[in-house]
mmCIF file with all atom_site columns, C-alpha atoms in Angstrom:
data_model
loop_
_atom_site.group_PDB
_atom_site.id
_atom_site.type_symbol
_atom_site.label_atom_id
_atom_site.label_alt_id
_atom_site.label_comp_id
_atom_site.label_asym_id
_atom_site.label_entity_id
_atom_site.label_seq_id
_atom_site.pdbx_PDB_ins_code
_atom_site.Cartn_x
_atom_site.Cartn_y
_atom_site.Cartn_z
_atom_site.occupancy
_atom_site.B_iso_or_equiv
_atom_site.pdbx_formal_charge
_atom_site.auth_seq_id
_atom_site.auth_comp_id
_atom_site.auth_asym_id
_atom_site.auth_atom_id
_atom_site.pdbx_PDB_model_num
ATOM 1   C CA . GLY A 1 1   ? 59.207 -73.571 -82.820 1.00 55.00 ? 144 GLY A CA 1
ATOM 2   C CA . ARG A 1 2   ? 60.155 -70.904 -80.287 1.00 55.00 ? 145 ARG A CA 1
ATOM 3   C CA . ALA A 1 3   ? 56.591 -69.619 -79.902 1.00 57.00 ? 146 ALA A CA 1
ATOM 4   C CA . ALA A 1 4   ? 55.302 -73.101 -79.139 1.00 60.00 ? 147 ALA A CA 1
ATOM 5   C CA . ARG A 1 5   ? 58.044 -73.459 -76.523 1.00 68.00 ? 148 ARG A CA 1
ATOM 6   C CA . ARG A 1 6   ? 57.296 -69.940 -75.260 1.00 84.00 ? 149 ARG A CA 1
ATOM 7   C CA . ASP A 1 7   ? 60.946 -69.018 -75.683 1.00 87.00 ? 150 ASP A CA 1
ATOM 8   C CA . PRO A 1 8   ? 61.210 -65.204 -75.393 1.00 88.00 ? 151 PRO A CA 1
ATOM 9   C CA . ARG A 1 9   ? 64.052 -65.205 -77.926 1.00 91.00 ? 152 ARG A CA 1
ATOM 10  C CA . GLY A 1 10  ? 61.352 -66.028 -80.465 1.00 92.00 ? 153 GLY A CA 1
ATOM 11  C CA . ILE A 1 11  ? 60.192 -62.416 -80.318 1.00 95.00 ? 154 ILE A CA 1
ATOM 12  C CA . GLU A 1 12  ? 63.346 -61.153 -82.028 1.00 95.00 ? 155 GLU A CA 1
ATOM 13  C CA . VAL A 1 13  ? 63.334 -64.007 -84.548 1.00 94.00 ? 156 VAL A CA 1
ATOM 14  C CA . SER A 1 14  ? 59.651 -63.500 -85.369 1.00 95.00 ? 157 SER A CA 1
ATOM 15  C CA . LYS A 1 15  ? 60.161 -59.750 -85.654 1.00 96.00 ? 158 LYS A CA 1
ATOM 16  C CA . GLU A 1 16  ? 62.671 -60.348 -88.460 1.00 96.00 ? 159 GLU A CA 1
ATOM 17  C CA . TYR A 1 17  ? 60.411 -62.804 -90.284 1.00 96.00 ? 160 TYR A CA 1
ATOM 18  C CA . ALA A 1 18  ? 57.435 -60.407 -90.056 1.00 97.00 ? 161 ALA A CA 1
ATOM 19  C CA . LYS A 1 19  ? 59.276 -57.784 -92.129 1.00 96.00 ? 162 LYS A CA 1
ATOM 20  C CA . ARG A 1 20  ? 58.631 -57.015 -95.775 1.00 95.00 ? 163 ARG A CA 1
ATOM 21  C CA . GLY A 1 21  ? 60.716 -59.099 -98.138 1.00 95.00 ? 164 GLY A CA 1
ATOM 22  C CA . ASN A 1 22  ? 59.663 -62.448 -96.682 1.00 96.00 ? 165 ASN A CA 1
ATOM 23  C CA . PHE A 1 23  ? 56.904 -64.561 -98.191 1.00 96.00 ? 166 PHE A CA 1
ATOM 24  C CA . VAL A 1 24  ? 53.458 -63.505 -96.983 1.00 97.00 ? 167 VAL A CA 1
ATOM 25  C CA . PHE A 1 25  ? 52.760 -66.863 -95.327 1.00 97.00 ? 168 PHE A CA 1
ATOM 26  C CA . VAL A 1 26  ? 56.054 -66.653 -93.439 1.00 97.00 ? 169 VAL A CA 1
ATOM 27  C CA . ARG A 1 27  ? 55.191 -63.128 -92.355 1.00 98.00 ? 170 ARG A CA 1
ATOM 28  C CA . ASN A 1 28  ? 51.732 -64.197 -91.191 1.00 97.00 ? 171 ASN A CA 1
ATOM 29  C CA . ALA A 1 29  ? 53.201 -67.075 -89.178 1.00 96.00 ? 172 ALA A CA 1
ATOM 30  C CA . ALA A 1 30  ? 55.696 -64.669 -87.605 1.00 97.00 ? 173 ALA A CA 1
ATOM 31  C CA . VAL A 1 31  ? 52.907 -62.228 -86.729 1.00 97.00 ? 174 VAL A CA 1
ATOM 32  C CA . ASP A 1 32  ? 50.946 -65.051 -85.096 1.00 96.00 ? 175 ASP A CA 1
ATOM 33  C CA . ALA A 1 33  ? 54.019 -66.204 -83.162 1.00 95.00 ? 176 ALA A CA 1
ATOM 34  C CA . LEU A 1 34  ? 54.596 -62.651 -81.923 1.00 96.00 ? 177 LEU A CA 1
ATOM 35  C CA . ALA A 1 35  ? 51.037 -62.487 -80.630 1.00 96.00 ? 178 ALA A CA 1
ATOM 36  C CA . HIS A 1 36  ? 51.307 -65.756 -78.722 1.00 94.00 ? 179 HIS A CA 1
ATOM 37  C CA . LEU A 1 37  ? 54.699 -64.890 -77.289 1.00 95.00 ? 180 LEU A CA 1
ATOM 38  C CA . GLY A 1 38  ? 53.532 -61.428 -76.240 1.00 94.00 ? 181 GLY A CA 1
ATOM 39  C CA . ASP A 1 39  ? 50.436 -62.879 -74.632 1.00 92.00 ? 182 ASP A CA 1
ATOM 40  C CA . TYR A 1 40  ? 52.529 -65.402 -72.690 1.00 92.00 ? 183 TYR A CA 1
ATOM 41  C CA . HIS A 1 41  ? 55.303 -62.963 -71.707 1.00 93.00 ? 184 HIS A CA 1
ATOM 42  C CA . GLU A 1 42  ? 53.156 -60.166 -70.265 1.00 89.00 ? 185 GLU A CA 1
ATOM 43  C CA . ASN A 1 43  ? 56.209 -58.037 -69.478 1.00 93.00 ? 186 ASN A CA 1
ATOM 44  C CA . ARG A 1 44  ? 56.925 -57.871 -73.245 1.00 94.00 ? 187 ARG A CA 1
ATOM 45  C CA . ARG A 1 45  ? 53.337 -57.255 -74.382 1.00 94.00 ? 188 ARG A CA 1
ATOM 46  C CA . GLN A 1 46  ? 53.901 -53.549 -75.091 1.00 95.00 ? 189 GLN A CA 1
ATOM 47  C CA . GLU A 1 47  ? 57.050 -54.316 -77.082 1.00 96.00 ? 190 GLU A CA 1
ATOM 48  C CA . VAL A 1 48  ? 55.163 -56.843 -79.211 1.00 96.00 ? 191 VAL A CA 1
ATOM 49  C CA . ARG A 1 49  ? 52.261 -54.434 -79.721 1.00 97.00 ? 192 ARG A CA 1
ATOM 50  C CA . GLU A 1 50  ? 54.720 -51.809 -80.943 1.00 97.00 ? 193 GLU A CA 1
ATOM 51  C CA . ILE A 1 51  ? 56.071 -54.329 -83.468 1.00 97.00 ? 194 ILE A CA 1
ATOM 52  C CA . LEU A 1 52  ? 52.611 -55.339 -84.670 1.00 97.00 ? 195 LEU A CA 1
ATOM 53  C CA . VAL A 1 53  ? 50.772 -52.010 -84.910 1.00 97.00 ? 196 VAL A CA 1
ATOM 54  C CA . PRO A 1 54  ? 52.764 -50.689 -87.912 1.00 97.00 ? 197 PRO A CA 1
ATOM 55  C CA . LEU A 1 55  ? 51.866 -53.893 -89.771 1.00 97.00 ? 198 LEU A CA 1
ATOM 56  C CA . LEU A 1 56  ? 48.220 -52.785 -89.720 1.00 97.00 ? 199 LEU A CA 1
ATOM 57  C CA . ARG A 1 57  ? 49.263 -50.390 -92.508 1.00 96.00 ? 200 ARG A CA 1
ATOM 58  C CA . ASP A 1 58  ? 51.180 -52.993 -94.527 1.00 96.00 ? 201 ASP A CA 1
ATOM 59  C CA . ASP A 1 59  ? 50.665 -53.128 -98.298 1.00 96.00 ? 202 ASP A CA 1
ATOM 60  C CA . ASP A 1 60  ? 49.584 -56.780 -98.140 1.00 97.00 ? 203 ASP A CA 1
ATOM 61  C CA . LEU A 1 61  ? 45.962 -57.366 -97.160 1.00 97.00 ? 204 LEU A CA 1
ATOM 62  C CA . HIS A 1 62  ? 46.763 -60.788 -95.693 1.00 97.00 ? 205 HIS A CA 1
ATOM 63  C CA . VAL A 1 63  ? 49.383 -59.298 -93.370 1.00 97.00 ? 206 VAL A CA 1
ATOM 64  C CA . ARG A 1 64  ? 46.932 -56.595 -92.238 1.00 97.00 ? 207 ARG A CA 1
ATOM 65  C CA . ILE A 1 65  ? 44.275 -59.208 -91.472 1.00 98.00 ? 208 ILE A CA 1
ATOM 66  C CA . ALA A 1 66  ? 46.785 -61.461 -89.688 1.00 98.00 ? 209 ALA A CA 1
ATOM 67  C CA . THR A 1 67  ? 47.948 -58.487 -87.656 1.00 98.00 ? 210 THR A CA 1
ATOM 68  C CA . SER A 1 68  ? 44.420 -57.644 -86.519 1.00 98.00 ? 211 SER A CA 1
ATOM 69  C CA . THR A 1 69  ? 43.961 -61.253 -85.452 1.00 97.00 ? 212 THR A CA 1
ATOM 70  C CA . ALA A 1 70  ? 47.335 -61.196 -83.705 1.00 97.00 ? 213 ALA A CA 1
ATOM 71  C CA . LEU A 1 71  ? 46.457 -58.041 -81.788 1.00 97.00 ? 214 LEU A CA 1
ATOM 72  C CA . ALA A 1 72  ? 43.252 -59.733 -80.625 1.00 96.00 ? 215 ALA A CA 1
ATOM 73  C CA . THR A 1 73  ? 45.317 -62.703 -79.422 1.00 95.00 ? 216 THR A CA 1
ATOM 74  C CA . LEU A 1 74  ? 47.714 -60.331 -77.686 1.00 94.00 ? 217 LEU A CA 1
ATOM 75  C CA . GLY A 1 75  ? 44.718 -58.785 -75.952 1.00 92.00 ? 218 GLY A CA 1
ATOM 76  C CA . ASP A 1 76  ? 46.302 -55.392 -75.308 1.00 92.00 ? 219 ASP A CA 1
ATOM 77  C CA . PRO A 1 77  ? 43.594 -52.705 -75.001 1.00 94.00 ? 220 PRO A CA 1
ATOM 78  C CA . ALA A 1 78  ? 46.157 -50.107 -76.067 1.00 95.00 ? 221 ALA A CA 1
ATOM 79  C CA . ALA A 1 79  ? 45.830 -51.465 -79.627 1.00 96.00 ? 222 ALA A CA 1
ATOM 80  C CA . ILE A 1 80  ? 42.120 -50.630 -79.894 1.00 96.00 ? 223 ILE A CA 1
ATOM 81  C CA . GLY A 1 81  ? 42.732 -47.098 -81.177 1.00 96.00 ? 224 GLY A CA 1
ATOM 82  C CA . GLU A 1 82  ? 44.868 -48.299 -84.080 1.00 97.00 ? 225 GLU A CA 1
ATOM 83  C CA . LEU A 1 83  ? 42.456 -51.128 -84.841 1.00 97.00 ? 226 LEU A CA 1
ATOM 84  C CA . GLN A 1 84  ? 39.603 -48.612 -84.913 1.00 96.00 ? 227 GLN A CA 1
ATOM 85  C CA . LYS A 1 85  ? 41.498 -46.589 -87.531 1.00 97.00 ? 228 LYS A CA 1
ATOM 86  C CA . VAL A 1 86  ? 41.704 -49.718 -89.698 1.00 96.00 ? 229 VAL A CA 1
ATOM 87  C CA . ALA A 1 87  ? 38.021 -50.474 -89.125 1.00 96.00 ? 230 ALA A CA 1
ATOM 88  C CA . ASP A 1 88  ? 37.104 -46.934 -90.162 1.00 97.00 ? 231 ASP A CA 1
ATOM 89  C CA . HIS A 1 89  ? 39.544 -46.209 -92.998 1.00 95.00 ? 232 HIS A CA 1
ATOM 90  C CA . ASP A 1 90  ? 41.077 -49.313 -94.590 1.00 95.00 ? 233 ASP A CA 1
ATOM 91  C CA . ILE A 1 91  ? 39.998 -49.620 -98.208 1.00 94.00 ? 234 ILE A CA 1
ATOM 92  C CA . GLN A 1 92  ? 39.581 -53.403 -97.959 1.00 95.00 ? 235 GLN A CA 1
ATOM 93  C CA . GLY A 1 93  ? 36.440 -54.723 -96.315 1.00 95.00 ? 236 GLY A CA 1
ATOM 94  C CA . GLY A 1 94  ? 38.266 -57.826 -95.105 1.00 96.00 ? 237 GLY A CA 1
ATOM 95  C CA . ALA A 1 95  ? 40.758 -55.731 -93.160 1.00 96.00 ? 238 ALA A CA 1
ATOM 96  C CA . GLN A 1 96  ? 37.950 -53.622 -91.701 1.00 97.00 ? 239 GLN A CA 1
ATOM 97  C CA . LYS A 1 97  ? 36.051 -56.722 -90.611 1.00 97.00 ? 240 LYS A CA 1
ATOM 98  C CA . ALA A 1 98  ? 39.167 -58.283 -89.049 1.00 97.00 ? 241 ALA A CA 1
ATOM 99  C CA . ALA A 1 99  ? 39.859 -55.062 -87.126 1.00 97.00 ? 242 ALA A CA 1
ATOM 100 C CA . ARG A 1 100 ? 36.278 -54.875 -85.812 1.00 97.00 ? 243 ARG A CA 1
ATOM 101 C CA . ARG A 1 101 ? 36.452 -58.521 -84.775 1.00 97.00 ? 244 ARG A CA 1
ATOM 102 C CA . ALA A 1 102 ? 39.785 -57.891 -83.009 1.00 97.00 ? 245 ALA A CA 1
ATOM 103 C CA . ILE A 1 103 ? 38.355 -54.922 -81.112 1.00 97.00 ? 246 ILE A CA 1
ATOM 104 C CA . ARG A 1 104 ? 35.411 -57.050 -79.996 1.00 96.00 ? 247 ARG A CA 1
ATOM 105 C CA . ARG A 1 105 ? 37.717 -59.885 -78.844 1.00 95.00 ? 248 ARG A CA 1
ATOM 106 C CA . ILE A 1 106 ? 39.923 -57.490 -76.863 1.00 95.00 ? 249 ILE A CA 1
ATOM 107 C CA . ARG A 1 107 ? 36.906 -55.900 -75.175 1.00 93.00 ? 250 ARG A CA 1
ATOM 108 C CA . ASP A 1 108 ? 35.428 -59.324 -74.397 1.00 93.00 ? 251 ASP A CA 1
ATOM 109 C CA . ARG A 1 109 ? 38.737 -60.350 -72.885 1.00 88.00 ? 252 ARG A CA 1
ATOM 110 C CA . GLN A 1 110 ? 38.771 -57.192 -70.749 1.00 85.00 ? 253 GLN A CA 1
ATOM 111 C CA . ALA A 1 111 ? 35.252 -57.960 -69.538 1.00 79.00 ? 254 ALA A CA 1
ATOM 112 C CA . ASP A 1 112 ? 36.258 -61.544 -68.711 1.00 71.00 ? 255 ASP A CA 1
ATOM 113 C CA . ALA A 1 113 ? 39.279 -60.286 -66.779 1.00 69.00 ? 256 ALA A CA 1
ATOM 114 C CA . GLY A 1 114 ? 37.017 -57.953 -64.823 1.00 67.00 ? 257 GLY A CA 1
ATOM 115 C CA . LYS A 1 115 ? 34.685 -60.840 -64.009 1.00 70.00 ? 258 LYS A CA 1
ATOM 116 C CA . LYS A 1 116 ? 37.628 -62.983 -62.862 1.00 73.00 ? 259 LYS A CA 1
ATOM 117 C CA . HIS A 1 117 ? 38.856 -60.168 -60.635 1.00 71.00 ? 260 HIS A CA 1
ATOM 118 C CA . GLU A 1 118 ? 35.367 -59.745 -59.182 1.00 75.00 ? 261 GLU A CA 1
ATOM 119 C CA . PHE A 1 119 ? 35.097 -63.507 -58.610 1.00 72.00 ? 262 PHE A CA 1
ATOM 120 C CA . ALA A 1 120 ? 38.491 -63.585 -56.870 1.00 74.00 ? 263 ALA A CA 1
ATOM 121 C CA . ALA A 1 121 ? 37.426 -60.708 -54.598 1.00 75.00 ? 264 ALA A CA 1
ATOM 122 C CA . ASP A 1 122 ? 34.203 -62.563 -53.748 1.00 76.00 ? 265 ASP A CA 1
ATOM 123 C CA . MET A 1 123 ? 36.185 -65.717 -52.958 1.00 81.00 ? 266 MET A CA 1
ATOM 124 C CA . ASP A 1 124 ? 38.514 -63.759 -50.660 1.00 80.00 ? 267 ASP A CA 1
ATOM 125 C CA . LYS A 1 125 ? 35.498 -62.309 -48.881 1.00 82.00 ? 268 LYS A CA 1
ATOM 126 C CA . LEU A 1 126 ? 33.991 -65.786 -48.432 1.00 82.00 ? 269 LEU A CA 1
ATOM 127 C CA . LYS A 1 127 ? 37.288 -67.115 -47.060 1.00 84.00 ? 270 LYS A CA 1
ATOM 128 C CA . ASP A 1 128 ? 37.403 -64.270 -44.538 1.00 83.00 ? 271 ASP A CA 1
ATOM 129 C CA . GLU A 1 129 ? 33.796 -64.884 -43.502 1.00 83.00 ? 272 GLU A CA 1
ATOM 130 C CA . GLY A 1 130 ? 34.497 -68.614 -43.126 1.00 84.00 ? 273 GLY A CA 1
ATOM 131 C CA . LEU A 1 131 ? 37.523 -67.905 -40.928 1.00 84.00 ? 274 LEU A CA 1
ATOM 132 C CA . LYS A 1 132 ? 35.475 -65.552 -38.752 1.00 85.00 ? 275 LYS A CA 1
ATOM 133 C CA . ALA A 1 133 ? 32.734 -68.189 -38.423 1.00 85.00 ? 276 ALA A CA 1
ATOM 134 C CA . GLN A 1 134 ? 35.322 -70.791 -37.371 1.00 88.00 ? 277 GLN A CA 1
ATOM 135 C CA . GLN A 1 135 ? 36.712 -68.396 -34.772 1.00 87.00 ? 278 GLN A CA 1
ATOM 136 C CA . ARG A 1 136 ? 33.211 -67.697 -33.396 1.00 86.00 ? 279 ARG A CA 1
ATOM 137 C CA . LEU A 1 137 ? 32.468 -71.418 -33.270 1.00 85.00 ? 280 LEU A CA 1
ATOM 138 C CA . ALA A 1 138 ? 35.709 -72.102 -31.399 1.00 86.00 ? 281 ALA A CA 1
ATOM 139 C CA . LYS A 1 139 ? 34.845 -69.338 -28.926 1.00 85.00 ? 282 LYS A CA 1
ATOM 140 C CA . LEU A 1 140 ? 31.347 -70.738 -28.402 1.00 85.00 ? 283 LEU A CA 1
ATOM 141 C CA . GLU A 1 141 ? 32.724 -74.248 -27.888 1.00 85.00 ? 284 GLU A CA 1
ATOM 142 C CA . SER A 1 142 ? 35.166 -73.008 -25.262 1.00 85.00 ? 285 SER A CA 1
ATOM 143 C CA . GLN A 1 143 ? 32.363 -71.102 -23.494 1.00 83.00 ? 286 GLN A CA 1
ATOM 144 C CA . LEU A 1 144 ? 30.194 -74.238 -23.575 1.00 83.00 ? 287 LEU A CA 1
ATOM 145 C CA . GLN A 1 145 ? 33.006 -76.308 -22.050 1.00 83.00 ? 288 GLN A CA 1
ATOM 146 C CA . ALA A 1 146 ? 33.509 -73.704 -19.328 1.00 80.00 ? 289 ALA A CA 1
ATOM 147 C CA . LEU A 1 147 ? 29.774 -73.737 -18.522 1.00 79.00 ? 290 LEU A CA 1
ATOM 148 C CA . SER A 1 148 ? 29.650 -77.523 -18.392 1.00 81.00 ? 291 SER A CA 1
ATOM 149 C CA . LYS A 1 149 ? 32.646 -77.583 -15.995 1.00 80.00 ? 292 LYS A CA 1
ATOM 150 C CA . LYS A 1 150 ? 30.886 -75.069 -13.678 1.00 79.00 ? 293 LYS A CA 1
ATOM 151 C CA . ARG A 1 151 ? 27.758 -77.228 -13.514 1.00 76.00 ? 294 ARG A CA 1
ATOM 152 C CA . LYS A 1 152 ? 29.691 -80.323 -12.399 1.00 68.00 ? 295 LYS A CA 1
#
């Protein structure tokens, strides 16, 4: 509902549903909604990460796995340290695998962001060079017109 509409009020609602005492599938859906909302509302990404990270130590394996996936969706590199702890020390192989996969997705996302930034910088440089070329061409055209007027 609120996550699909990107309503920031969904963060508080999802936070409540992610707590122990709710059915595991409800909790997992809430964790997923938190990730999508935090990814969309970048100014609340840290807040969402701080809600999700403790769930990496939840008693329920499914919640731990969902949380690793959610942290990958959130894409916050600050979560890598906690995910690495899960990858190294969780007693369940499924949780370890999910944490490793999340770390890889976050790092891939960082690399993609770096490439986008590099591409944008290259585009800005090309725009500047194009503008300079247009200015030089205009100057040459005006000089050519001046020369042709002198010859008449």
